[in-house]
């Protein structure tokens, strides 16, 4: 049996749309083994809404892509335990895809290399900024050229903790992407490019003095915040209670705040309180950066 553990991820980090991503210490765990019939078991986050047919499950679909690509046809048993909130901008679909691809590839003795696994993952997900950190761990920069995925890991400062506040409602990525502009004006494009570069330099140099400004995305968040009651208030509450940077997590609706580990509790409470004022219930997670990515666990 193969056991794979894959982290949640937060994409964009403000201005790094479809490029930057960060792996977080919240996990999807998948066990995959040969069986005489196809079986799927699911516990944890999202288990209530699970479709009974294995074919409808994303981990299953990803594993099947590897079996198809390698001409394999045997039945398998898939057991999933999920800690990652679904449809909340925390990379639950990326984790499912990476887990299915990695587990199936491992079960078959690794017929696919890293490049091939990542190319399949990006093809299934549509963008690289969640699947890359889910696979590699840490803070990642991804680039896709002619269907090939290029990625680099950038060290993330140890002293920064991550608070994620998750509203009670789901925001499907397709809806959150449906308000994105067809055209972007040059001023906003330049501004976001400057900020994305500045953000990486700030994290690399451990200089957080203007991190908040660097994370202030000028293009996507202003359009997406219409879906999130209390968005500005939650971002401001985080900053006024010690966060050094805030962003919509991926396509939302969760909100991410970077702060010193000692301030995580305070920041999380302030963010939840601001959501409550907007009549939104939420859950808060005080997380660390996961540096391992998709990990094969020995059982
Ligand atoms: N970069 C993607 C988006 C992430 O913002 O739509 C989706 O999780």
Short mmCIF file of C-alpha atoms and ligand atoms in Angstrom, two decimals:
data_model
loop_
_atom_site.label_atom_id
_atom_site.label_comp_id
_atom_site.label_asym_id
_atom_site.label_seq_id
_atom_site.Cartn_x
_atom_site.Cartn_y
_atom_site.Cartn_z
CA UNK A 1 0.00 0.00 0.00
CA UNK A 2 1.17 3.53 -0.79
CA UNK A 3 0.39 6.38 1.63
CA UNK A 4 0.81 9.94 0.34
CA UNK A 5 0.37 13.16 2.31
CA UNK A 6 -0.11 16.41 0.40
CA UNK A 7 -0.35 19.92 1.90
CA UNK A 8 -2.95 22.63 1.48
CA UNK A 9 -1.75 25.65 -0.47
CA UNK A 10 -2.43 29.36 -0.70
CA UNK A 11 -2.00 30.77 -4.20
CA UNK A 12 -1.29 34.29 -5.50
CA UNK A 13 -0.17 35.85 -2.17
CA UNK A 14 -1.70 39.06 -3.50
CA UNK A 15 -0.06 40.12 -6.77
CA UNK A 16 1.45 36.75 -7.84
CA UNK A 17 -1.67 35.60 -9.70
CA UNK A 18 -1.26 32.09 -11.17
CA UNK A 19 2.47 32.20 -10.29
CA UNK A 20 3.19 32.25 -6.54
CA UNK A 21 2.03 29.65 -4.03
CA UNK A 22 2.75 28.55 -0.49
CA UNK A 23 2.34 25.07 1.03
CA UNK A 24 0.69 24.99 4.46
CA UNK A 25 0.63 22.55 7.38
CA UNK A 26 -2.87 21.18 6.72
CA UNK A 27 -3.09 17.91 4.83
CA UNK A 28 -4.85 15.49 2.53
CA UNK A 29 -3.76 11.89 3.12
CA UNK A 30 -4.38 9.16 0.59
CA UNK A 31 -3.80 5.38 0.79
CA UNK A 32 -3.77 3.50 -2.49
CA UNK A 33 -3.51 -0.26 -2.96
CA UNK A 34 -4.35 -2.96 -5.49
CA UNK A 35 -7.77 -4.53 -4.98
CA UNK A 36 -10.11 -6.99 -6.71
CA UNK A 37 -12.65 -4.19 -7.26
CA UNK A 38 -12.62 -0.39 -7.31
CA UNK A 39 -13.35 0.93 -3.80
CA UNK A 40 -13.24 4.44 -2.39
CA UNK A 41 -13.44 5.53 1.27
CA UNK A 42 -13.46 9.15 2.38
CA UNK A 43 -13.26 10.73 5.86
CA UNK A 44 -12.72 14.28 7.09
CA UNK A 45 -13.49 17.60 5.37
CA UNK A 46 -15.96 17.19 2.52
CA UNK A 47 -16.85 13.60 3.41
CA UNK A 48 -20.55 14.50 3.71
CA UNK A 49 -20.76 15.74 0.13
CA UNK A 50 -18.78 12.84 -1.33
CA UNK A 51 -20.19 11.31 -4.48
CA UNK A 52 -20.40 7.54 -4.10
CA UNK A 53 -18.98 6.80 -7.55
CA UNK A 54 -15.17 6.66 -7.50
CA UNK A 55 -15.11 8.16 -11.01
CA UNK A 56 -16.50 11.44 -9.63
CA UNK A 57 -13.67 11.85 -7.16
CA UNK A 58 -10.72 14.05 -8.15
CA UNK A 59 -8.07 11.90 -6.42
CA UNK A 60 -9.47 8.96 -8.32
CA UNK A 61 -9.51 10.84 -11.62
CA UNK A 62 -5.88 11.88 -11.14
CA UNK A 63 -4.78 8.33 -10.28
CA UNK A 64 -6.66 7.11 -13.37
CA UNK A 65 -4.70 9.54 -15.56
CA UNK A 66 -1.49 7.81 -14.47
CA UNK A 67 -2.97 4.34 -15.01
CA UNK A 68 -4.16 5.39 -18.50
CA UNK A 69 -0.84 7.03 -19.39
CA UNK A 70 0.99 3.83 -18.46
CA UNK A 71 -1.56 1.39 -19.92
CA UNK A 72 -2.55 -0.07 -16.56
CA UNK A 73 -6.01 -1.49 -15.88
CA UNK A 74 -6.24 -3.22 -12.47
CA UNK A 75 -8.74 -2.24 -9.79
CA UNK A 76 -7.60 -0.24 -6.75
CA UNK A 77 -8.79 0.70 -3.28
CA UNK A 78 -8.48 4.38 -2.40
CA UNK A 79 -8.81 5.64 1.20
CA UNK A 80 -8.83 9.39 1.64
CA UNK A 81 -8.57 11.43 4.82
CA UNK A 82 -8.92 15.15 4.22
CA UNK A 83 -8.18 18.09 6.55
CA UNK A 84 -8.35 20.79 3.85
CA UNK A 85 -11.56 22.85 3.68
CA UNK A 86 -13.13 22.42 0.24
CA UNK A 87 -13.91 25.30 -2.12
CA UNK A 88 -12.31 27.86 0.21
CA UNK A 89 -9.16 28.90 -1.68
CA UNK A 90 -6.83 26.47 0.09
CA UNK A 91 -5.91 24.25 -2.82
CA UNK A 92 -8.16 21.29 -2.00
CA UNK A 93 -8.46 20.35 -5.68
CA UNK A 94 -4.72 20.77 -6.28
CA UNK A 95 -3.99 18.53 -3.28
CA UNK A 96 -6.42 15.90 -4.62
CA UNK A 97 -4.81 15.96 -8.06
CA UNK A 98 -1.25 15.82 -6.72
CA UNK A 99 -2.17 13.05 -4.26
CA UNK A 100 -3.82 10.90 -6.94
CA UNK A 101 -0.99 11.36 -9.43
CA UNK A 102 1.76 10.79 -6.85
CA UNK A 103 0.14 7.75 -5.22
CA UNK A 104 -0.58 6.04 -8.56
CA UNK A 105 2.88 6.84 -9.89
CA UNK A 106 4.46 5.40 -6.74
CA UNK A 107 2.27 2.28 -6.83
CA UNK A 108 3.45 1.60 -10.39
CA UNK A 109 7.13 2.05 -9.48
CA UNK A 110 7.49 5.66 -10.68
CA UNK A 111 7.03 5.43 -14.46
CA UNK A 112 6.58 9.25 -14.60
CA UNK A 113 9.26 11.74 -13.63
CA UNK A 114 8.64 14.99 -11.72
CA UNK A 115 8.29 17.00 -14.93
CA UNK A 116 5.61 14.64 -16.27
CA UNK A 117 3.69 14.54 -12.99
CA UNK A 118 3.66 18.34 -12.80
CA UNK A 119 2.62 18.72 -16.43
CA UNK A 120 -0.35 16.37 -15.84
CA UNK A 121 -1.23 18.19 -12.61
CA UNK A 122 -1.24 21.61 -14.30
CA UNK A 123 -3.25 20.25 -17.22
CA UNK A 124 -5.90 18.94 -14.80
CA UNK A 125 -5.95 22.02 -12.54
CA UNK A 126 -5.64 24.67 -15.27
CA UNK A 127 -3.05 26.80 -13.47
CA UNK A 128 0.21 25.96 -11.68
CA UNK A 129 0.23 28.06 -8.52
CA UNK A 130 -1.46 25.49 -6.22
CA UNK A 131 -0.25 22.20 -7.68
CA UNK A 132 3.42 23.25 -7.69
CA UNK A 133 3.69 24.02 -3.94
CA UNK A 134 1.42 21.04 -3.16
CA UNK A 135 3.98 18.85 -4.95
CA UNK A 136 7.23 20.58 -3.90
CA UNK A 137 6.35 22.22 -0.58
CA UNK A 138 7.42 25.68 0.57
CA UNK A 139 7.09 28.97 -1.27
CA UNK A 140 7.17 28.39 -5.01
CA UNK A 141 7.27 30.37 -8.24
CA UNK A 142 5.84 28.63 -11.29
CA UNK A 143 5.95 29.37 -14.99
CA UNK A 144 4.31 27.42 -17.83
CA UNK A 145 5.76 27.55 -21.31
CA UNK A 146 4.40 25.43 -24.12
CA UNK A 147 2.68 23.12 -21.61
CA UNK A 148 5.93 22.54 -19.75
CA UNK A 149 6.01 23.60 -16.10
CA UNK A 150 9.07 25.37 -14.73
CA UNK A 151 9.27 25.97 -11.02
CA UNK A 152 11.60 27.20 -8.31
CA UNK A 153 11.39 27.01 -4.57
CA UNK A 154 12.23 30.19 -2.64
CA UNK A 155 13.18 30.02 1.07
CA UNK A 156 10.41 31.30 3.32
CA UNK A 157 11.41 33.17 6.51
CA UNK A 158 11.14 30.96 9.62
CA UNK A 159 9.88 33.79 11.80
CA UNK A 160 6.66 34.28 9.83
CA UNK A 161 3.54 32.35 10.82
CA UNK A 162 0.47 32.02 8.63
CA UNK A 163 -3.06 32.69 9.77
CA UNK A 164 -5.85 31.49 7.51
CA UNK A 165 -9.42 32.46 8.27
CA UNK A 166 -11.99 30.38 6.44
CA UNK A 167 -15.53 31.73 6.02
CA UNK A 168 -18.37 29.24 6.33
CA UNK A 169 -19.42 29.58 2.67
CA UNK A 170 -17.82 28.07 -0.42
CA UNK A 171 -16.66 30.16 -3.38
CA UNK A 172 -16.09 27.95 -6.44
CA UNK A 173 -12.96 28.98 -8.36
CA UNK A 174 -14.96 29.24 -11.63
CA UNK A 175 -17.19 31.88 -10.06
CA UNK A 176 -14.27 33.75 -8.55
CA UNK A 177 -12.47 33.67 -11.93
CA UNK A 178 -15.60 34.71 -13.83
CA UNK A 179 -15.21 38.35 -12.70
CA UNK A 180 -11.61 38.64 -13.86
CA UNK A 181 -11.06 41.24 -16.58
CA UNK A 182 -10.52 40.24 -20.22
CA UNK A 183 -8.04 43.08 -20.54
CA UNK A 184 -5.83 44.70 -17.93
CA UNK A 185 -4.53 48.23 -18.21
CA UNK A 186 -0.82 48.78 -18.34
CA UNK A 187 -0.61 50.80 -15.14
CA UNK A 188 -2.22 48.02 -13.08
CA UNK A 189 -0.07 45.38 -14.78
CA UNK A 190 3.14 47.24 -13.99
CA UNK A 191 1.98 47.88 -10.46
CA UNK A 192 1.30 44.18 -9.85
CA UNK A 193 4.61 43.14 -11.42
CA UNK A 194 6.46 45.57 -9.16
CA UNK A 195 4.60 44.26 -6.13
CA UNK A 196 5.14 40.56 -6.93
CA UNK A 197 8.89 41.13 -7.36
CA UNK A 198 9.02 43.29 -4.23
CA UNK A 199 7.15 40.61 -2.26
CA UNK A 200 9.66 37.90 -3.20
CA UNK A 201 12.60 40.22 -2.41
CA UNK A 202 11.08 41.14 0.98
CA UNK A 203 10.59 37.49 1.93
CA UNK A 204 14.04 36.56 0.67
CA UNK A 205 15.76 39.42 2.54
CA UNK A 206 13.65 39.09 5.70
CA UNK A 207 12.67 42.76 5.41
CA UNK A 208 8.94 42.90 6.12
CA UNK A 209 8.64 46.68 6.44
CA UNK A 210 6.72 47.08 3.16
CA UNK A 211 5.40 43.55 2.76
CA UNK A 212 1.86 44.75 3.25
CA UNK A 213 2.11 47.20 0.34
CA UNK A 214 3.78 44.53 -1.81
CA UNK A 215 0.88 42.13 -1.19
CA UNK A 216 -1.74 44.73 -2.08
CA UNK A 217 -2.90 43.22 -5.39
CA UNK A 218 -4.28 45.93 -7.70
CA UNK A 219 -6.12 43.75 -10.22
CA UNK A 220 -7.88 40.65 -8.88
CA UNK A 221 -8.76 41.21 -5.22
CA UNK A 222 -10.63 44.47 -5.89
CA UNK A 223 -12.93 42.52 -8.22
CA UNK A 224 -13.25 39.41 -6.09
CA UNK A 225 -13.99 41.06 -2.78
CA UNK A 226 -17.64 41.51 -3.85
CA UNK A 227 -18.06 37.81 -2.99
CA UNK A 228 -16.71 38.20 0.54
CA UNK A 229 -18.73 40.23 3.06
CA UNK A 230 -16.38 42.10 5.41
CA UNK A 231 -13.31 41.59 3.20
CA UNK A 232 -11.72 45.04 3.81
CA UNK A 233 -12.58 44.97 7.50
CA UNK A 234 -10.99 41.52 7.96
CA UNK A 235 -7.81 42.61 6.13
CA UNK A 236 -7.62 45.80 8.24
CA UNK A 237 -8.29 43.93 11.49
CA UNK A 238 -5.38 41.58 10.72
CA UNK A 239 -3.03 44.49 10.02
CA UNK A 240 -4.02 46.48 13.08
CA UNK A 241 -3.38 43.42 15.29
CA UNK A 242 0.13 42.61 14.09
CA UNK A 243 -0.08 41.11 10.59
CA UNK A 244 2.76 42.22 8.29
CA UNK A 245 0.88 41.24 5.12
CA UNK A 246 -2.57 40.02 4.08
CA UNK A 247 -4.14 38.61 0.92
CA UNK A 248 -7.11 36.75 -0.41
CA UNK A 249 -6.06 33.09 -0.34
CA UNK A 250 -6.11 31.88 -3.95
CA UNK A 251 -9.53 32.47 -5.46
CA UNK A 252 -10.99 32.93 -1.93
CA UNK A 253 -13.03 33.18 0.13
CA UNK A 254 -10.38 32.46 2.82
CA UNK A 255 -8.09 35.27 3.87
CA UNK A 256 -4.39 34.83 4.66
CA UNK A 257 -2.32 36.90 7.05
CA UNK A 258 1.44 36.73 7.64
CA UNK A 259 2.52 37.65 11.16
CA UNK A 260 5.13 36.74 13.80
CA UNK A 261 4.26 33.32 15.27
CA UNK A 262 3.67 34.97 18.68
CA UNK A 263 0.89 37.13 17.18
CA UNK A 264 -1.02 34.39 15.33
CA UNK A 265 -3.68 33.92 17.99
CA UNK A 266 -4.37 37.66 18.32
CA UNK A 267 -4.51 38.20 14.56
CA UNK A 268 -6.80 35.21 14.03
CA UNK A 269 -9.23 36.40 16.71
CA UNK A 270 -9.36 39.93 15.27
CA UNK A 271 -10.03 38.57 11.77
CA UNK A 272 -12.81 36.29 13.01
CA UNK A 273 -14.34 39.16 14.95
CA UNK A 274 -14.37 41.31 11.79
CA UNK A 275 -16.06 38.50 9.87
CA UNK A 276 -18.63 38.20 12.68
CA UNK A 277 -19.43 41.89 12.29
CA UNK A 278 -20.22 41.15 8.67
CA UNK A 279 -22.42 38.26 9.86
CA UNK A 280 -20.06 35.60 8.54
CA UNK A 281 -19.07 32.65 10.70
CA UNK A 282 -15.52 31.46 10.17
CA UNK A 283 -12.85 29.03 11.30
CA UNK A 284 -9.27 30.13 11.96
CA UNK A 285 -6.12 28.09 11.41
CA UNK A 286 -2.70 29.03 12.80
CA UNK A 287 -0.36 27.28 10.41
CA UNK A 288 3.29 26.90 9.48
CA UNK A 289 4.76 26.59 6.02
CA UNK A 290 5.04 22.97 4.90
CA UNK A 291 8.43 22.38 3.29
CA UNK A 292 7.98 18.78 2.20
CA UNK A 293 5.16 18.92 -0.33
CA UNK A 294 3.81 15.57 -1.52
CA UNK A 295 5.38 13.05 0.82
CA UNK A 296 5.36 9.27 0.63
CA UNK A 297 4.85 8.04 4.20
CA UNK A 298 6.09 4.68 5.39
CA UNK A 299 3.43 2.68 7.15
N1 LIG B 1 -4.51 31.60 -9.18
C1 LIG B 1 -5.79 30.97 -9.04
C2 LIG B 1 -6.85 32.04 -8.97
C3 LIG B 1 -5.80 30.17 -7.77
O1 LIG B 1 -6.63 33.05 -8.30
O2 LIG B 1 -7.90 31.90 -9.60
C4 LIG B 1 -7.08 29.40 -7.59
O3 LIG B 1 -6.98 28.67 -6.39
#
